[in-house]
PDB file of C-alpha atoms in Angstrom:
ATOM      1  CA  MET A 649      57.609  73.985  41.351  1.00 62.00           C
ATOM      2  CA  ASN A 650      61.062  74.020  42.784  1.00 80.00           C
ATOM      3  CA  THR A 651      63.568  76.813  42.242  1.00 86.00           C
ATOM      4  CA  ARG A 652      65.370  75.053  39.390  1.00 87.00           C
ATOM      5  CA  GLU A 653      62.178  74.528  37.380  1.00 84.00           C
ATOM      6  CA  LEU A 654      61.094  78.102  38.027  1.00 84.00           C
ATOM      7  CA  ASN A 655      64.425  79.494  36.787  1.00 86.00           C
ATOM      8  CA  PHE A 656      64.165  77.362  33.639  1.00 86.00           C
ATOM      9  CA  ALA A 657      60.637  78.642  32.982  1.00 82.00           C
ATOM     10  CA  TYR A 658      61.818  82.265  33.354  1.00 84.00           C
ATOM     11  CA  LYS A 659      64.704  81.665  30.920  1.00 85.00           C
ATOM     12  CA  VAL A 660      62.403  80.083  28.327  1.00 82.00           C
ATOM     13  CA  ARG A 661      59.917  82.953  28.659  1.00 81.00           C
ATOM     14  CA  HIS A 662      62.708  85.501  28.300  1.00 83.00           C
ATOM     15  CA  ALA A 663      64.116  83.761  25.194  1.00 82.00           C
ATOM     16  CA  LEU A 664      60.655  83.568  23.591  1.00 77.00           C
ATOM     17  CA  ASN A 665      59.961  87.237  24.318  1.00 78.00           C
ATOM     18  CA  GLU A 666      63.289  88.293  22.748  1.00 82.00           C
ATOM     19  CA  ASN A 667      62.650  86.331  19.545  1.00 78.00           C
ATOM     20  CA  LEU A 668      58.906  86.935  19.302  1.00 76.00           C
ATOM     21  CA  GLU A 669      59.034  88.504  15.802  1.00 80.00           C
ATOM     22  CA  THR A 670      61.287  85.785  14.354  1.00 83.00           C
ATOM     23  CA  ILE A 671      59.155  82.799  15.408  1.00 79.00           C
ATOM     24  CA  PRO A 672      57.464  81.156  12.379  1.00 83.00           C
ATOM     25  CA  ALA A 673      53.638  81.231  12.301  1.00 84.00           C
ATOM     26  CA  PRO A 674      53.121  77.424  12.707  1.00 87.00           C
ATOM     27  CA  ALA A 675      55.423  77.392  15.760  1.00 83.00           C
ATOM     28  CA  ALA A 676      53.613  80.400  17.236  1.00 81.00           C
ATOM     29  CA  GLU A 677      50.267  78.605  16.775  1.00 86.00           C
ATOM     30  CA  ARG A 678      51.646  75.501  18.493  1.00 86.00           C
ATOM     31  CA  LEU A 679      52.911  77.673  21.364  1.00 80.00           C
ATOM     32  CA  VAL A 680      49.470  79.289  21.721  1.00 83.00           C
ATOM     33  CA  ALA A 681      47.811  75.839  21.799  1.00 87.00           C
ATOM     34  CA  ALA A 682      50.339  74.573  24.358  1.00 85.00           C
ATOM     35  CA  ARG A 683      49.666  77.650  26.501  1.00 81.00           C
ATOM     36  CA  ARG A 684      45.917  77.004  26.406  1.00 85.00           C
ATOM     37  CA  ILE A 685      46.435  73.375  27.443  1.00 86.00           C
ATOM     38  CA  ALA A 686      48.775  74.410  30.258  1.00 81.00           C
ATOM     39  CA  LEU A 687      46.265  76.988  31.500  1.00 76.00           C
ATOM     40  CA  SER A 688      43.453  74.440  31.448  1.00 82.00           C
ATOM     41  CA  ARG A 689      45.535  72.022  33.540  1.00 79.00           C
ATOM     42  CA  ARG A 690      46.608  74.680  36.032  1.00 75.00           C
ATOM     43  CA  LYS A 691      45.453  74.124  39.578  1.00 72.00           C
ATOM     44  CA  THR A 692      42.879  76.569  40.779  1.00 72.00           C
ATOM     45  CA  ALA A 693      43.477  78.404  44.007  1.00 68.00           C
ATOM     46  CA  VAL A 694      41.324  77.140  46.850  1.00 68.00           C
ATOM     47  CA  ALA A 695      40.170  79.656  49.403  1.00 72.00           C
ATOM     48  CA  ALA A 696      41.268  78.686  52.895  1.00 72.00           C
ATOM     49  CA  PRO A 697      38.628  78.976  55.600  1.00 76.00           C
ATOM     50  CA  VAL A 698      39.276  81.757  58.076  1.00 74.00           C
ATOM     51  CA  LEU A 699      38.111  81.822  61.672  1.00 72.00           C
ATOM     52  CA  LEU A 700      37.188  85.270  62.916  1.00 70.00           C
ATOM     53  CA  VAL A 701      36.999  85.770  66.650  1.00 68.00           C
ATOM     54  CA  ARG A 702      35.399  88.807  68.230  1.00 67.00           C
ATOM     55  CA  GLN A 703      35.006  89.376  71.928  1.00 65.00           C
ATOM     56  CA  VAL A 704      31.498  90.322  72.893  1.00 65.00           C
ATOM     57  CA  PHE A 705      30.448  91.267  76.395  1.00 63.00           C
ATOM     58  CA  ALA A 706      26.965  91.738  77.724  1.00 63.00           C
ATOM     59  CA  GLY A 707      25.797  95.241  76.950  1.00 59.00           C
ATOM     60  CA  ALA A 708      28.314  95.768  74.150  1.00 55.00           C
ATOM     61  CA  ARG A 709      26.809  97.319  71.060  1.00 56.00           C
ATOM     62  CA  GLY A 710      29.482  96.334  68.585  1.00 53.00           C
ATOM     63  CA  ARG A 711      31.700  99.365  69.064  1.00 52.00           C
ATOM     64  CA  SER A 712      35.109  99.166  70.616  1.00 52.00           C
ATOM     65  CA  GLY A 713      35.460 102.642  72.066  1.00 51.00           C
ATOM     66  CA  GLY A 714      32.387 104.688  72.676  1.00 57.00           C
ATOM     67  CA  SER A 715      31.783 107.280  75.328  1.00 68.00           C
ATOM     68  CA  HIS A 716      32.911 105.045  78.219  1.00 77.00           C
ATOM     69  CA  PRO A 717      36.041 103.062  77.258  1.00 81.00           C
ATOM     70  CA  TRP A 718      36.786 102.464  80.952  1.00 84.00           C
ATOM     71  CA  LEU A 719      33.544 100.500  81.180  1.00 85.00           C
ATOM     72  CA  ALA A 720      34.770  98.051  78.558  1.00 82.00           C
ATOM     73  CA  ALA A 721      38.080  97.681  80.414  1.00 84.00           C
ATOM     74  CA  ALA A 722      36.240  97.075  83.695  1.00 85.00           C
ATOM     75  CA  ALA A 723      34.037  94.465  82.034  1.00 85.00           C
ATOM     76  CA  ALA A 724      37.130  92.710  80.715  1.00 86.00           C
ATOM     77  CA  MET A 725      38.717  92.663  84.188  1.00 91.00           C
ATOM     78  CA  LEU A 726      35.577  91.492  85.990  1.00 92.00           C
ATOM     79  CA  PRO A 727      36.212  87.714  85.555  1.00 92.00           C
ATOM     80  CA  ALA A 728      39.742  88.082  86.926  1.00 93.00           C
ATOM     81  CA  ILE A 729      38.488  90.052  89.924  1.00 94.00           C
ATOM     82  CA  VAL A 730      35.822  87.434  90.656  1.00 94.00           C
ATOM     83  CA  LEU A 731      38.429  84.665  90.387  1.00 95.00           C
ATOM     84  CA  VAL A 732      40.821  86.383  92.798  1.00 96.00           C
ATOM     85  CA  ALA A 733      38.001  87.083  95.268  1.00 96.00           C
ATOM     86  CA  GLY A 734      36.869  83.457  95.098  1.00 96.00           C
ATOM     87  CA  LEU A 735      40.369  82.127  95.699  1.00 96.00           C
ATOM     88  CA  ALA A 736      40.863  84.522  98.618  1.00 96.00           C
ATOM     89  CA  SER A 737      37.608  83.390 100.209  1.00 96.00           C
ATOM     90  CA  ILE A 738      38.552  79.710  99.792  1.00 96.00           C
ATOM     91  CA  ILE A 739      41.935  80.352 101.434  1.00 96.00           C
ATOM     92  CA  GLN A 740      40.252  82.221 104.298  1.00 96.00           C
ATOM     93  CA  TYR A 741      37.724  79.417 104.804  1.00 96.00           C
ATOM     94  CA  GLU A 742      40.436  76.742 104.879  1.00 95.00           C
ATOM     95  CA  GLU A 743      42.485  78.772 107.363  1.00 95.00           C
ATOM     96  CA  GLN A 744      39.474  79.225 109.651  1.00 95.00           C
ATOM     97  CA  ARG A 745      38.732  75.496 109.469  1.00 94.00           C
ATOM     98  CA  ARG A 746      42.335  74.637 110.373  1.00 92.00           C
ATOM     99  CA  ILE A 747      42.230  77.039 113.323  1.00 92.00           C
ATOM    100  CA  ALA A 748      38.936  75.523 114.520  1.00 91.00           C
ATOM    101  CA  ASP A 749      40.361  71.982 114.285  1.00 87.00           C
ATOM    102  CA  THR A 750      43.459  72.986 116.246  1.00 85.00           C
ATOM    103  CA  ALA A 751      41.308  74.703 118.892  1.00 88.00           C
ATOM    104  CA  GLU A 752      39.177  71.557 119.190  1.00 86.00           C
ATOM    105  CA  ILE A 753      42.271  69.405 119.751  1.00 79.00           C
ATOM    106  CA  ASP A 754      43.580  71.872 122.342  1.00 80.00           C
ATOM    107  CA  ALA A 755      40.218  71.894 124.150  1.00 83.00           C
ATOM    108  CA  GLU A 756      40.114  68.079 124.202  1.00 79.00           C
ATOM    109  CA  MET A 757      43.655  67.928 125.546  1.00 73.00           C
ATOM    110  CA  LEU A 758      42.933  70.464 128.268  1.00 76.00           C
ATOM    111  CA  ALA A 759      39.657  68.789 129.249  1.00 77.00           C
ATOM    112  CA  ASP A 760      41.154  65.311 129.325  1.00 73.00           C
ATOM    113  CA  GLU A 761      43.341  64.172 132.156  1.00 72.00           C
ATOM    114  CA  LEU A 762      46.508  62.926 130.507  1.00 67.00           C
ATOM    115  CA  PRO A 763      49.688  62.172 132.385  1.00 68.00           C
ATOM    116  CA  LEU A 764      52.702  64.320 131.509  1.00 69.00           C
ATOM    117  CA  SER A 765      54.422  61.325 129.938  1.00 72.00           C
ATOM    118  CA  ALA A 766      51.729  61.272 127.184  1.00 72.00           C
ATOM    119  CA  TYR A 767      52.842  64.704 126.008  1.00 70.00           C
ATOM    120  CA  LEU A 768      56.429  63.453 125.752  1.00 75.00           C
ATOM    121  CA  ASP A 769      55.471  60.382 123.728  1.00 77.00           C
ATOM    122  CA  ASN A 770      56.563  60.620 120.063  1.00 78.00           C
ATOM    123  CA  GLY A 771      53.575  58.590 118.871  1.00 80.00           C
ATOM    124  CA  PHE A 772      51.183  60.973 120.594  1.00 74.00           C
ATOM    125  CA  ASN A 773      52.911  63.949 118.947  1.00 74.00           C
ATOM    126  CA  ALA A 774      52.646  62.218 115.564  1.00 77.00           C
ATOM    127  CA  PHE A 775      48.932  61.599 116.238  1.00 74.00           C
ATOM    128  CA  LEU A 776      48.382  65.255 117.103  1.00 72.00           C
ATOM    129  CA  SER A 777      50.304  66.547 114.056  1.00 75.00           C
ATOM    130  CA  LYS A 778      48.440  64.166 111.723  1.00 74.00           C
ATOM    131  CA  ARG A 779      45.069  65.059 113.183  1.00 66.00           C
ATOM    132  CA  GLY A 780      45.810  68.794 113.102  1.00 58.00           C
ATOM    133  CA  ASP A 781      46.563  68.880 109.351  1.00 56.00           C
TER     134      ASP A 781
END
């Protein structure tokens, strides 16, 4: 129902309530029958499904507080701590690998007998920078 139809229905209801005693009996019976028909045609309310989400951690017994609320907070932070530690270890590993590759290139350059002009060559520098990354 839009606002206009709703206002009209309120006005009709108000007018009928004001003149309730003056309505003739046959008209009142027709109004009662019309009301029954309208109520039978009325749409029924349909219950909407609701999704309930509850966080459950291992060892939780269904209570939110308890005697050790810090334990619940620590359990909630544990995945984030593990993630940060894993990322830090990956970064450390990659840095160590880069250092080892650079040391290998330096050792090969020092062990090999290259003329000084090779170190001044732009192509050789590009090769070293590409291989070092």
